[in-house]
XYZ file of C-alpha atoms in Angstrom:
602
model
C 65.350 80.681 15.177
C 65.216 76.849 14.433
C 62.826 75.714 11.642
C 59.634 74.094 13.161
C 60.018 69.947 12.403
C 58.321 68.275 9.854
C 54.816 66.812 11.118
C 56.044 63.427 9.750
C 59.408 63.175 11.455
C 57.874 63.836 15.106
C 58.397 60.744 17.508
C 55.126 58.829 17.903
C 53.304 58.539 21.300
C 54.721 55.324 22.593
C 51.406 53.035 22.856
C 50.095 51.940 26.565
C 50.144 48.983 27.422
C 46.518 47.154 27.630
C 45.184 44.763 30.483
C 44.965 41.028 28.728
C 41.656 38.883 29.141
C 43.712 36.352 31.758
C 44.345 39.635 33.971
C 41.175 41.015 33.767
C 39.363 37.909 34.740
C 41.757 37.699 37.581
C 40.206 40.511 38.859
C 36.977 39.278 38.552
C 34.689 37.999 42.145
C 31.333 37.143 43.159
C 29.799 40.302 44.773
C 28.302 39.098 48.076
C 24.729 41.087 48.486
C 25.628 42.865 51.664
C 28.771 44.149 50.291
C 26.507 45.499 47.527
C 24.036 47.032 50.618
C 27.358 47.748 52.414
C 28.408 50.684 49.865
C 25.107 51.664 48.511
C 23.113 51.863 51.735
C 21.725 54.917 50.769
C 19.042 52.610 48.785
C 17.943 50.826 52.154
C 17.310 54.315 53.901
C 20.256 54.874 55.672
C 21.352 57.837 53.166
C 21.696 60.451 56.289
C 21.587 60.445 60.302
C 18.569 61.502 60.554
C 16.736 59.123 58.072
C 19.046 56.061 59.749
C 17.548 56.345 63.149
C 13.745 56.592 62.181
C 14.869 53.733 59.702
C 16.194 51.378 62.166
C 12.979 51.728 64.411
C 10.823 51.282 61.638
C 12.299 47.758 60.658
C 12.294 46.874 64.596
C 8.526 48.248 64.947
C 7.493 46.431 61.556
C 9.196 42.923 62.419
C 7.037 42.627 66.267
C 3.647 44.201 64.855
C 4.155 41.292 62.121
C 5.239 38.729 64.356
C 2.932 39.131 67.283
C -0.006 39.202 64.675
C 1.415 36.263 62.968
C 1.398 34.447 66.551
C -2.459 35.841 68.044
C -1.256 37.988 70.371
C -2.173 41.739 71.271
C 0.766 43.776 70.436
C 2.676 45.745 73.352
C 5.806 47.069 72.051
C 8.395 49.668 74.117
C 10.694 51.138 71.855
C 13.643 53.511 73.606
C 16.570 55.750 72.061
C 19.773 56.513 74.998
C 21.595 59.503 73.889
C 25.185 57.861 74.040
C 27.157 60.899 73.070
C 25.922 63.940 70.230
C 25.747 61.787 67.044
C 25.557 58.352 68.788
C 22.191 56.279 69.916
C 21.454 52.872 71.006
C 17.888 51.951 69.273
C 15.937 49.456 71.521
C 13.023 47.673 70.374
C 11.156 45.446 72.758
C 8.315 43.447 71.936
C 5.225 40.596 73.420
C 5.715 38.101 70.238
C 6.562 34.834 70.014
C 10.509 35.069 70.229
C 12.583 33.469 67.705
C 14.017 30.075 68.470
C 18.057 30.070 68.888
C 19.040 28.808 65.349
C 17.220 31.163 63.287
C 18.442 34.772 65.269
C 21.738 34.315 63.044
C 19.580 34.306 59.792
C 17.076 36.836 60.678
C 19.725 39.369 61.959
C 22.538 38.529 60.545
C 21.657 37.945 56.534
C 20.451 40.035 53.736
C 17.595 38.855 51.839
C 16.525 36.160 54.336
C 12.966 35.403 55.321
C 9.723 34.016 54.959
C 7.903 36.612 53.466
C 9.518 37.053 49.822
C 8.153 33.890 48.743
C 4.591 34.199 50.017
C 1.711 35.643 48.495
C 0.206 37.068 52.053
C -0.269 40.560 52.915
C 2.971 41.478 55.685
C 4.706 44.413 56.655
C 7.711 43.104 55.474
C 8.700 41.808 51.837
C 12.311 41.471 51.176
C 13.913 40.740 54.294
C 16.089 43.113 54.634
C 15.027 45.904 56.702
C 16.390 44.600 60.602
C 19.749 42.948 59.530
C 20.835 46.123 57.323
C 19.784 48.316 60.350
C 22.445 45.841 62.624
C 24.761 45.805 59.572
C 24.598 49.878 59.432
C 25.150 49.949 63.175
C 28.090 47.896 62.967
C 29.860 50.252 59.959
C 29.272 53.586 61.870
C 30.398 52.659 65.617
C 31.521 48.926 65.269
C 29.207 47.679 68.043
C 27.636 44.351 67.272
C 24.000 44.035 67.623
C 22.295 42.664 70.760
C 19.496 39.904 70.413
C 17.472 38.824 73.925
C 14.611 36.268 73.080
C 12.282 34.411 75.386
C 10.027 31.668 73.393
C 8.470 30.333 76.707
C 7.628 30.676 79.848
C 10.109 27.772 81.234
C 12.610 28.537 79.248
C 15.412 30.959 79.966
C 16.063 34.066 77.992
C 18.693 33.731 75.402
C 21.099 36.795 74.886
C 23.155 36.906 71.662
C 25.848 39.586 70.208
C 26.373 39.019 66.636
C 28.422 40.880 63.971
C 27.617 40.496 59.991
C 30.672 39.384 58.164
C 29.407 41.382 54.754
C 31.729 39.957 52.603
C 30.267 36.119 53.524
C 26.829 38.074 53.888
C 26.227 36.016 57.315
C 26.495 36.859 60.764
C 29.312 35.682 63.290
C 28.135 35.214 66.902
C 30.195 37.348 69.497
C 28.890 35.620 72.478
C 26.014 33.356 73.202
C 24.926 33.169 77.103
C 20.901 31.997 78.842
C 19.584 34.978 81.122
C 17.143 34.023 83.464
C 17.515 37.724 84.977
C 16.199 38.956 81.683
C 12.832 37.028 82.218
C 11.525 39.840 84.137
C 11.566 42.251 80.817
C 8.987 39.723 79.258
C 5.796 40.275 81.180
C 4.030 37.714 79.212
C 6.697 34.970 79.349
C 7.754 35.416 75.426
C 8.937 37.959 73.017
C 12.074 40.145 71.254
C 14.604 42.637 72.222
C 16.774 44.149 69.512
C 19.575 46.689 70.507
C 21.578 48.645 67.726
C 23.957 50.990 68.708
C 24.685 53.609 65.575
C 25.362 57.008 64.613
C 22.340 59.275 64.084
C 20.573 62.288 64.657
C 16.934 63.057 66.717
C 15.057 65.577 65.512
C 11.484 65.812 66.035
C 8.179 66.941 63.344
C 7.630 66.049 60.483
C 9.593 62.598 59.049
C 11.207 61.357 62.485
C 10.493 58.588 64.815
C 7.781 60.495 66.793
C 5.636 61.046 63.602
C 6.059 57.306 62.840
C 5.339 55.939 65.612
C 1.729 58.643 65.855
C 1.247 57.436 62.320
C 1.882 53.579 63.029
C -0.819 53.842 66.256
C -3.236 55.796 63.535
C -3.124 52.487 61.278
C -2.505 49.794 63.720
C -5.011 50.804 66.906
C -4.848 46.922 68.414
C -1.553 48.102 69.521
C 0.279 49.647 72.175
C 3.318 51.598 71.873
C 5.519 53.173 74.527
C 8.093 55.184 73.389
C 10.996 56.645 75.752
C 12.779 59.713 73.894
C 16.251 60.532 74.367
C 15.215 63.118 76.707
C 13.952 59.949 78.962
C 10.406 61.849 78.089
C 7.828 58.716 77.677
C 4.969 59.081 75.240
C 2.160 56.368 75.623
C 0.302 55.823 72.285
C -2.366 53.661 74.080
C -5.084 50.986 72.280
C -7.694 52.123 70.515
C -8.979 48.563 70.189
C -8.699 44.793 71.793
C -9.566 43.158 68.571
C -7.020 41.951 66.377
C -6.888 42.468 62.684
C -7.930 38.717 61.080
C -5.053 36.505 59.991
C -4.316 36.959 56.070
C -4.019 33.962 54.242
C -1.568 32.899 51.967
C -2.667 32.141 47.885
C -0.898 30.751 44.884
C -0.343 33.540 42.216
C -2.898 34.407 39.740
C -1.936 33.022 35.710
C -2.922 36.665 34.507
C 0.171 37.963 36.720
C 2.904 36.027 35.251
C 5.313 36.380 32.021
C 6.509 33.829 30.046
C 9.777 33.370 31.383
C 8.515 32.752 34.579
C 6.189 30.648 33.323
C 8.799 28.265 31.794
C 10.821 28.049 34.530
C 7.769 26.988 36.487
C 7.275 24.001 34.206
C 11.131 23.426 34.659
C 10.574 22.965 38.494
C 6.793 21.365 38.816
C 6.710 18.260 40.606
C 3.667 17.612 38.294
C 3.628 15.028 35.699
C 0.503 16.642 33.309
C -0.235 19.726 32.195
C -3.598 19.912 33.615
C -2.099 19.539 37.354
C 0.149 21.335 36.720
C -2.296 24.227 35.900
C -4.566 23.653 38.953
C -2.014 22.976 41.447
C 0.231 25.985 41.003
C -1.944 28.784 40.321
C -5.056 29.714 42.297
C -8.772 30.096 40.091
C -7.721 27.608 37.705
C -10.577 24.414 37.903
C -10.476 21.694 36.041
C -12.861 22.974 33.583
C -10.845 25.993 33.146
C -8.064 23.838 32.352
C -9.120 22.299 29.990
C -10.155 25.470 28.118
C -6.737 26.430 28.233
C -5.307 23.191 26.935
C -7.632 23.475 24.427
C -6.804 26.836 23.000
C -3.088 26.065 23.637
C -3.279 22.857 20.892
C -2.517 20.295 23.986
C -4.539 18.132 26.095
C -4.643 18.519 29.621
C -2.885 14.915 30.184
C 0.057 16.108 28.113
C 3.031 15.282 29.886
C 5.160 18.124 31.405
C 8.109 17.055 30.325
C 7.030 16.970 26.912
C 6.313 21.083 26.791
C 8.717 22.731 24.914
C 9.224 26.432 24.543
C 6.634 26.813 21.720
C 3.947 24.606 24.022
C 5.205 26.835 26.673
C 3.670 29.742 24.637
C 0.830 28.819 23.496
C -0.389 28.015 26.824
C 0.592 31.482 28.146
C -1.263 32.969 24.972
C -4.134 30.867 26.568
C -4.191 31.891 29.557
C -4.861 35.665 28.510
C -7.869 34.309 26.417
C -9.270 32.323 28.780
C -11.696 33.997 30.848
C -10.209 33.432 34.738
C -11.897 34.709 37.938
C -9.890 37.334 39.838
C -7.504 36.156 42.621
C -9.081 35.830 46.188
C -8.990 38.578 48.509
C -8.812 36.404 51.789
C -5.226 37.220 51.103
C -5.647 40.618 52.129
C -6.395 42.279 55.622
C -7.488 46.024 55.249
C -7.805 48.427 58.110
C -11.086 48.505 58.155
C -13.906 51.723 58.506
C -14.251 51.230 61.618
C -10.063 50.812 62.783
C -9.283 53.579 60.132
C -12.306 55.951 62.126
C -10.818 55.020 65.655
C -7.497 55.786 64.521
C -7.981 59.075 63.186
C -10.320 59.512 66.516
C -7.312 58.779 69.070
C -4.753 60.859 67.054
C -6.244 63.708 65.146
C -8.429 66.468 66.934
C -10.849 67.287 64.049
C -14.358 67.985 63.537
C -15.270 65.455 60.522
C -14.099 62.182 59.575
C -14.906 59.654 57.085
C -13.177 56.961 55.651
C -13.659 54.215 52.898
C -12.455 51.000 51.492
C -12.843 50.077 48.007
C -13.406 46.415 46.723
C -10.783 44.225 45.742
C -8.705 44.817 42.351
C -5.811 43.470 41.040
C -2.657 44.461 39.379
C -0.326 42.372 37.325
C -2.259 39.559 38.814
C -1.498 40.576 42.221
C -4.956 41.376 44.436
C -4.921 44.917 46.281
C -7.573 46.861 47.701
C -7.187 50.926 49.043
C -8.756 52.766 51.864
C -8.921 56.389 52.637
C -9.866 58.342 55.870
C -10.306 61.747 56.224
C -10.392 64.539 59.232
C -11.736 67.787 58.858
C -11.416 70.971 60.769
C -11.243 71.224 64.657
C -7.361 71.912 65.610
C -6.220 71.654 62.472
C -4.472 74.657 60.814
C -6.423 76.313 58.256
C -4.028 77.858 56.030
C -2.118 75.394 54.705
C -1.689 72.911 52.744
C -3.418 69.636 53.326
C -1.638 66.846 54.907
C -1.393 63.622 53.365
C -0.295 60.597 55.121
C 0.441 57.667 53.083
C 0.039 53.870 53.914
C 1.153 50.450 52.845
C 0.488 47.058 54.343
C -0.397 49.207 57.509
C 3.574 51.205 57.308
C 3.778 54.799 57.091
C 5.648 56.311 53.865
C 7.504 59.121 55.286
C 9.703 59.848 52.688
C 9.398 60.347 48.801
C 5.922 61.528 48.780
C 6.346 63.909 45.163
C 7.045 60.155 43.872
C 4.399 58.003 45.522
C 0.993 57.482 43.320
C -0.834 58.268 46.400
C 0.239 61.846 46.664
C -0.823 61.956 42.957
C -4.127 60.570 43.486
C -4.410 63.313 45.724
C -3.327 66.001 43.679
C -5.530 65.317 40.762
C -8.589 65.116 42.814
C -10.572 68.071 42.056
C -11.383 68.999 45.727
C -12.820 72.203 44.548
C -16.237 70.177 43.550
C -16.209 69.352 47.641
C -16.073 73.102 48.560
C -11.981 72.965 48.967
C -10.055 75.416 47.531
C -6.940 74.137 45.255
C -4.874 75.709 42.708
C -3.993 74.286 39.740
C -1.341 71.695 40.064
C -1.251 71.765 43.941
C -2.820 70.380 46.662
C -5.834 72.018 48.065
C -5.450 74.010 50.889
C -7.733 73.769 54.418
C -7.742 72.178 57.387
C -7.381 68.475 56.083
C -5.568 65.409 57.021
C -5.902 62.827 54.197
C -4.643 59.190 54.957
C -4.292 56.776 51.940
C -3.906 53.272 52.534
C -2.780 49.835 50.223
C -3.404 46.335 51.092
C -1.554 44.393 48.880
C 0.351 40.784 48.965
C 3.109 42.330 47.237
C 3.426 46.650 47.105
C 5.188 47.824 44.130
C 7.634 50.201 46.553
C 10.152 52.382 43.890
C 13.278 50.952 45.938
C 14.631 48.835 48.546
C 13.736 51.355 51.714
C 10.051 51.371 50.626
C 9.238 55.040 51.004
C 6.459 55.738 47.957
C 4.133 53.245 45.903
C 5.166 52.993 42.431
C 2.705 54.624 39.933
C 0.539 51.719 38.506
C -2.405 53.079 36.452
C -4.539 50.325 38.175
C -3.516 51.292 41.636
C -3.691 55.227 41.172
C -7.654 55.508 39.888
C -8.270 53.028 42.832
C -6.649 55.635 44.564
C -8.794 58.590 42.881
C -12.201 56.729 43.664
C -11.635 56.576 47.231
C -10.439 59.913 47.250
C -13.775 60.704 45.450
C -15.675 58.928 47.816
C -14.917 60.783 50.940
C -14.290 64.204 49.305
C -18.628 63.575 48.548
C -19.318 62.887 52.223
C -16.959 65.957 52.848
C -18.840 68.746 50.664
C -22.375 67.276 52.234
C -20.928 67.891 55.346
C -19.780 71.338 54.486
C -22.500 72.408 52.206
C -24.821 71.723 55.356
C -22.717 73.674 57.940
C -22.550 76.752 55.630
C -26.404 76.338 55.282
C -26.409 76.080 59.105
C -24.440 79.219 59.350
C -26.614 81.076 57.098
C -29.629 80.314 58.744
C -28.346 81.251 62.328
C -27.612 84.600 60.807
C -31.523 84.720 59.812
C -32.331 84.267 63.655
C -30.372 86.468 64.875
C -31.660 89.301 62.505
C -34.881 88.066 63.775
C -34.217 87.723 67.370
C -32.147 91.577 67.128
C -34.718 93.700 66.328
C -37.874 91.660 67.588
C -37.745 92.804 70.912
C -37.848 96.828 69.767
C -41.015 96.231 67.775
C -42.853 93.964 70.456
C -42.287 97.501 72.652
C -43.290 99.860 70.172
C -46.310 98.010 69.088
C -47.363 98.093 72.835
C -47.023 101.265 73.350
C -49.061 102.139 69.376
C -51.725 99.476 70.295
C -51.731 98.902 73.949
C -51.304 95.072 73.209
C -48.989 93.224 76.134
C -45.507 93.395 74.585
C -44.607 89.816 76.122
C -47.700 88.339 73.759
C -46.319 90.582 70.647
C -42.831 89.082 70.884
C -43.949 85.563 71.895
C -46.258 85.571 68.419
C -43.118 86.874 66.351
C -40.713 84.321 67.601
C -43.071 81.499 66.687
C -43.296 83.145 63.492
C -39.398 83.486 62.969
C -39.214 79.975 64.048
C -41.889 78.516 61.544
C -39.821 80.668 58.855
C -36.236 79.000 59.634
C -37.913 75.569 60.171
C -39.877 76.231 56.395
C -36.066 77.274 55.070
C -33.955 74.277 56.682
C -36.781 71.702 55.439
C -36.078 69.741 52.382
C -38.371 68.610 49.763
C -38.199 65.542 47.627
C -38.925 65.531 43.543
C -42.894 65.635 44.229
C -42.409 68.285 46.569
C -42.972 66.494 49.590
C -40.738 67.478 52.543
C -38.356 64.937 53.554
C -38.694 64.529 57.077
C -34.853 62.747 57.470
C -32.979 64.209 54.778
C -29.219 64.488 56.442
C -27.597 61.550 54.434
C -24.878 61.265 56.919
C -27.265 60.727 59.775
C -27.351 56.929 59.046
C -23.691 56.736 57.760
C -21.948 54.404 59.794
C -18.254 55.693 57.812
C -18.870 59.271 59.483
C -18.404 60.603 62.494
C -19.366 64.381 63.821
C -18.009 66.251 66.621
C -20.179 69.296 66.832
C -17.922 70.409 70.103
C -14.724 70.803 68.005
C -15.960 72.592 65.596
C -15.213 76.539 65.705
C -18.079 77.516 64.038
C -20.501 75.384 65.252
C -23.481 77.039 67.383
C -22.926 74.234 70.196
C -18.837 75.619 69.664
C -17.080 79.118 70.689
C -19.553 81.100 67.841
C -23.232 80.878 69.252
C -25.424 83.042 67.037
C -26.095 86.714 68.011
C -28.759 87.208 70.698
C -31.182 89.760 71.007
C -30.634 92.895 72.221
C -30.813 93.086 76.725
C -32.603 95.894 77.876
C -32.516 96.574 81.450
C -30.761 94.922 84.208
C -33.214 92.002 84.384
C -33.884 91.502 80.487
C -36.378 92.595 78.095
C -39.760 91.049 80.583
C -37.972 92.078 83.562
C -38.042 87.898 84.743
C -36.734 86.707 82.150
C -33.356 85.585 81.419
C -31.009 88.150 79.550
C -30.801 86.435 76.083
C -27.367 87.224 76.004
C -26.769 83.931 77.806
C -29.017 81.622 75.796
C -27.820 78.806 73.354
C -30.225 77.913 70.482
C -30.432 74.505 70.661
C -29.348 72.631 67.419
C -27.148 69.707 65.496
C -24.275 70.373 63.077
């Protein structure tokens, strides 16, 4: 056997050879943003089949209901999904908006992070302007059909039919052909509007999180419109107009002092076409006066006809340190167009087939300077399933969240409600369970979404107790509401005790006393009655009875639907009746009181 080698006279590892600084910045390129989309599209939505086909309608849907409000104009929008083949669909999206004039269908479908909206502090659908031209670009990478653009701006002017491809790499689109279409007038009933066709690989499934529940949940928060919707069976659902009055036109602001940081406030001063500090101040940021101004100025060591150019990053400071001093009013809410009581009622009407609903919208609030506001609707009972869960649908800027709900802070406004004070039952750490449908709703000019595809509110502490005291707001209405049927119920068990046995004693106490039985039960049934009306009256502190005391009878944010209720005595569960004797009833003329309904409100 050989002796084992010395440790010391082993051969050494021969050394690899390492990249130099010239080769490695050879390597080196500009990553164009679609590329970037291109390979990480699961952050736009487009992470499955499934997902990528309620995606791409939702960016089609959200683009007309933005542009036809934008332009005045009722919105009528057909969307339709052909079946090309078992994992293939062509997504159609046809709207009654304005168009879009020729030289701008490149940009808007054909570019990432192009549009009008990023820059604008206005309440819109859209933010980022992405949504539609990663749809087209997604279409493109899983069947390598281009996308298909008819617009109409006017009556006498022709159609316009383009087929573009997005060159990713260049992150712009190339056109494939360009032709007018005067045939194509005919799909534009009003003389304008938008067509978008993406053919792409993807799955339909309906229930919950596909395109029929976003489409029932877009009607829900957007009633001016009109949807028809063609399924892939060629099955067409109408989700008709609830009402003829369009939403009022946001308006854009300048962003609120208290919402910047100091970077961003430096670079503004950078950019300002303003010469002094005090314009400067007034013109680019909304609730600054004059006199507010100068307050800054003053606490910042400056004057307000210091010269911008003069501000250096110390200046720069010590005005930002101001303007958190400096008491400043909060930014206007003309910026923001909510739902609305009455919309968010006559949605929930025309979709959900409850009993109860109520709804709310808190005042204006802000949030890193940025004004928001939150509604909340609610529908109870009716045709709702009543052992499960509640359902929550979630809002923003009028777009349903399907997805991420664990992560969004309105789910978590809803889960630490304490719906047991309403007369809900919930387990700890879970949402109540009944027949519910919550819908949460935020107005904002800019939503703090988690990612690019928008699918749950971030969890700002501002945002969530707005949230909460909403939620608190209609869960109130809600246990009045149910404290007052389950009095109702207990009191129509009281009559019927009554009304059970009063008939026996009117007969034996004519045949003790002789007295006409008819007179023994009338006189007891006025008495029962005096004794339910005496237990269904309320009485104020003093003692006096309150002759109007239903506080929802006045409540113009509730609305009751005694017919759908299952245990309503105008429903399917009258109270008992009294017990027939003989063929014709208990007087022999009278009607067997089997048959009656006692006549009452829920």
């Amino acid at each position: 056997m050989e002796p084992t080698p010395d440790v010391a006279m082993t051969k050494p590892a021969t050394r690899r050879r390492g990249a130099s600084a010239e080769e490695m910045s050879a390597q080196q390129r500009e990553i164009s943003v679609s590329e970037f989309f291109a390979k990480n599209r699961h952050l736009l939505g487009f992470d499955n089949p499934r997902k990528a086909l309620l995606t791409a309608v939702k960016e089609a849907v959200d683009n007309a209901l933005d542009a036809c409000e934008e332009a005045g104009i009722l919105p009528d929008i057909r969307v339709e999904l052909l079946q090309r083949s078992e994992t293939r669909f062509k997504v159609t999206v046809r709207d009654n908006g304005p168009g879009i004039v020729r030289r701008q269908i490149e940009n808007v479908f054909g570019r990432l992070l192009y549009g009008s909206k990023f820059h604008r502090l206005k309440m819109s659908r859209g933010q980022q302007g992405i949504g539609i031209s990663a749809a087209g670009m997604y279409g493109l990478m899983t069947t390598g059909q281009p996308v298909l653009i008819i617009s109409k701006t006017h009556k006498k002017k022709p159609a316009v039919e383009i087929l573009l491809k997005m060159d990713t790499s260049k992150n712009r689109a190339d056109v494939v052909s360009e032709t007018e279409h005067p045939e194509d007038d005919g799909i534009f009933a009003d003389g304008h509007g938008t067509q978008v066709s993406i053919e792409m690989e993807g799955k339909y499934q309906q229930g919950r999180q596909s395109v029929d529940e976003y489409l029932d949940q877009t009607a829900i928060a957007n009633p001016h419109a009109r949807i028809t919707f063609v399924t892939p069976t060629n099955e067409t659902v109408d989700f008709k107009r609830g009402t003829n009055e369009l939403p009022p036109e946001a308006k854009e602001i300048l962003p609120h002092p208290r919402g910047i940081e100091l970077g961003t406030l430096i670079q503004m001063l950078e950019r300002t076409d303003r010469s002094q500090v005090g314009g400067f101040l007034q013109e680019e940021f909304s609730r600054i006066s004059p006199s507010v101004s100068r307050d800054i100025c003053a606490k910042a060591g400056i004057t307000a006809r210091t010269w911008v150019k003069q501000v250096g990053h110390a200046e720069a400071e010590a005005i930002y340190k101001a303007i958190q001093e400096v008491k400043i009013m909060a930014p206007a809410t003309d910026c923001l167009v909510p739902i609305g009581t009455k919309a968010l009622l006559s949605g929930l009407l025309k979709e959900v087939k409850a009993e109860f609903f109520t709804a709310c919208t808190r005042p204006a609030d802000v949030y890193r300077g940025n004004p928001f506001l939150i509604e909340v609707g609610l529908a109870f009972g009716g045709e709702l399933p009543k052992d499960e869960l509640i359902r929550v649908i979630r809002f923003a800027n009028r777009v349903p969240l399907l997805y991420q709900q664990a992560a969004c802070s309105s789910f978590k406004a809803v889960l630490e409600t304490t719906w047991k004070n309403y007369g809900i039952s919930q387990s700890r750490g879970s949402l109540p369970e009944g027949p519910i449908v919550v819908m949460v709703h935020m107005a904002s000019v800019w939503v703090p979404f988690t990612s690019e595809s928008k699918e749950a509110i971030a969890d700002y502490d501002e945002i969530r107790k707005e949230m909460k005291l909403a939620l608190q707001e209609v869960g109130r209405k809600l246990g009045i509401y149910m404290r007052r049927r389950q009095r109702m119920r207990h009191e129509g068990e009281r009559r019927s005790i009554f009304e059970r046995y009063i008939g026996e004693i009117s007969q034996a106490t004519e045949a003790i006393t002789g007295t006409s039985a008819r007179r023994i039960y009338d006189s007891l049934l006025k008495v029962a009655k005096r004794k339910t009306e005496e237990a269904d009256a309320v009485l104020d502190e003093e003692g006096r009875r309150v002759k109007d005391a239903d506080p929802l009878r006045k409540d113009d944010s509730v609305i009751i639907l005694p017919g759908r209720a299952p245990g309503a005595p105008e429903a399917d569960e009258a109270p008992r009746s009294g017990k027939v004797q003989g063929k014709d009833g208990l007087f022999g003329d009278d009607e067997p009181r089997s048959t009656r309904k006692r006549k009452g409100t829920v």
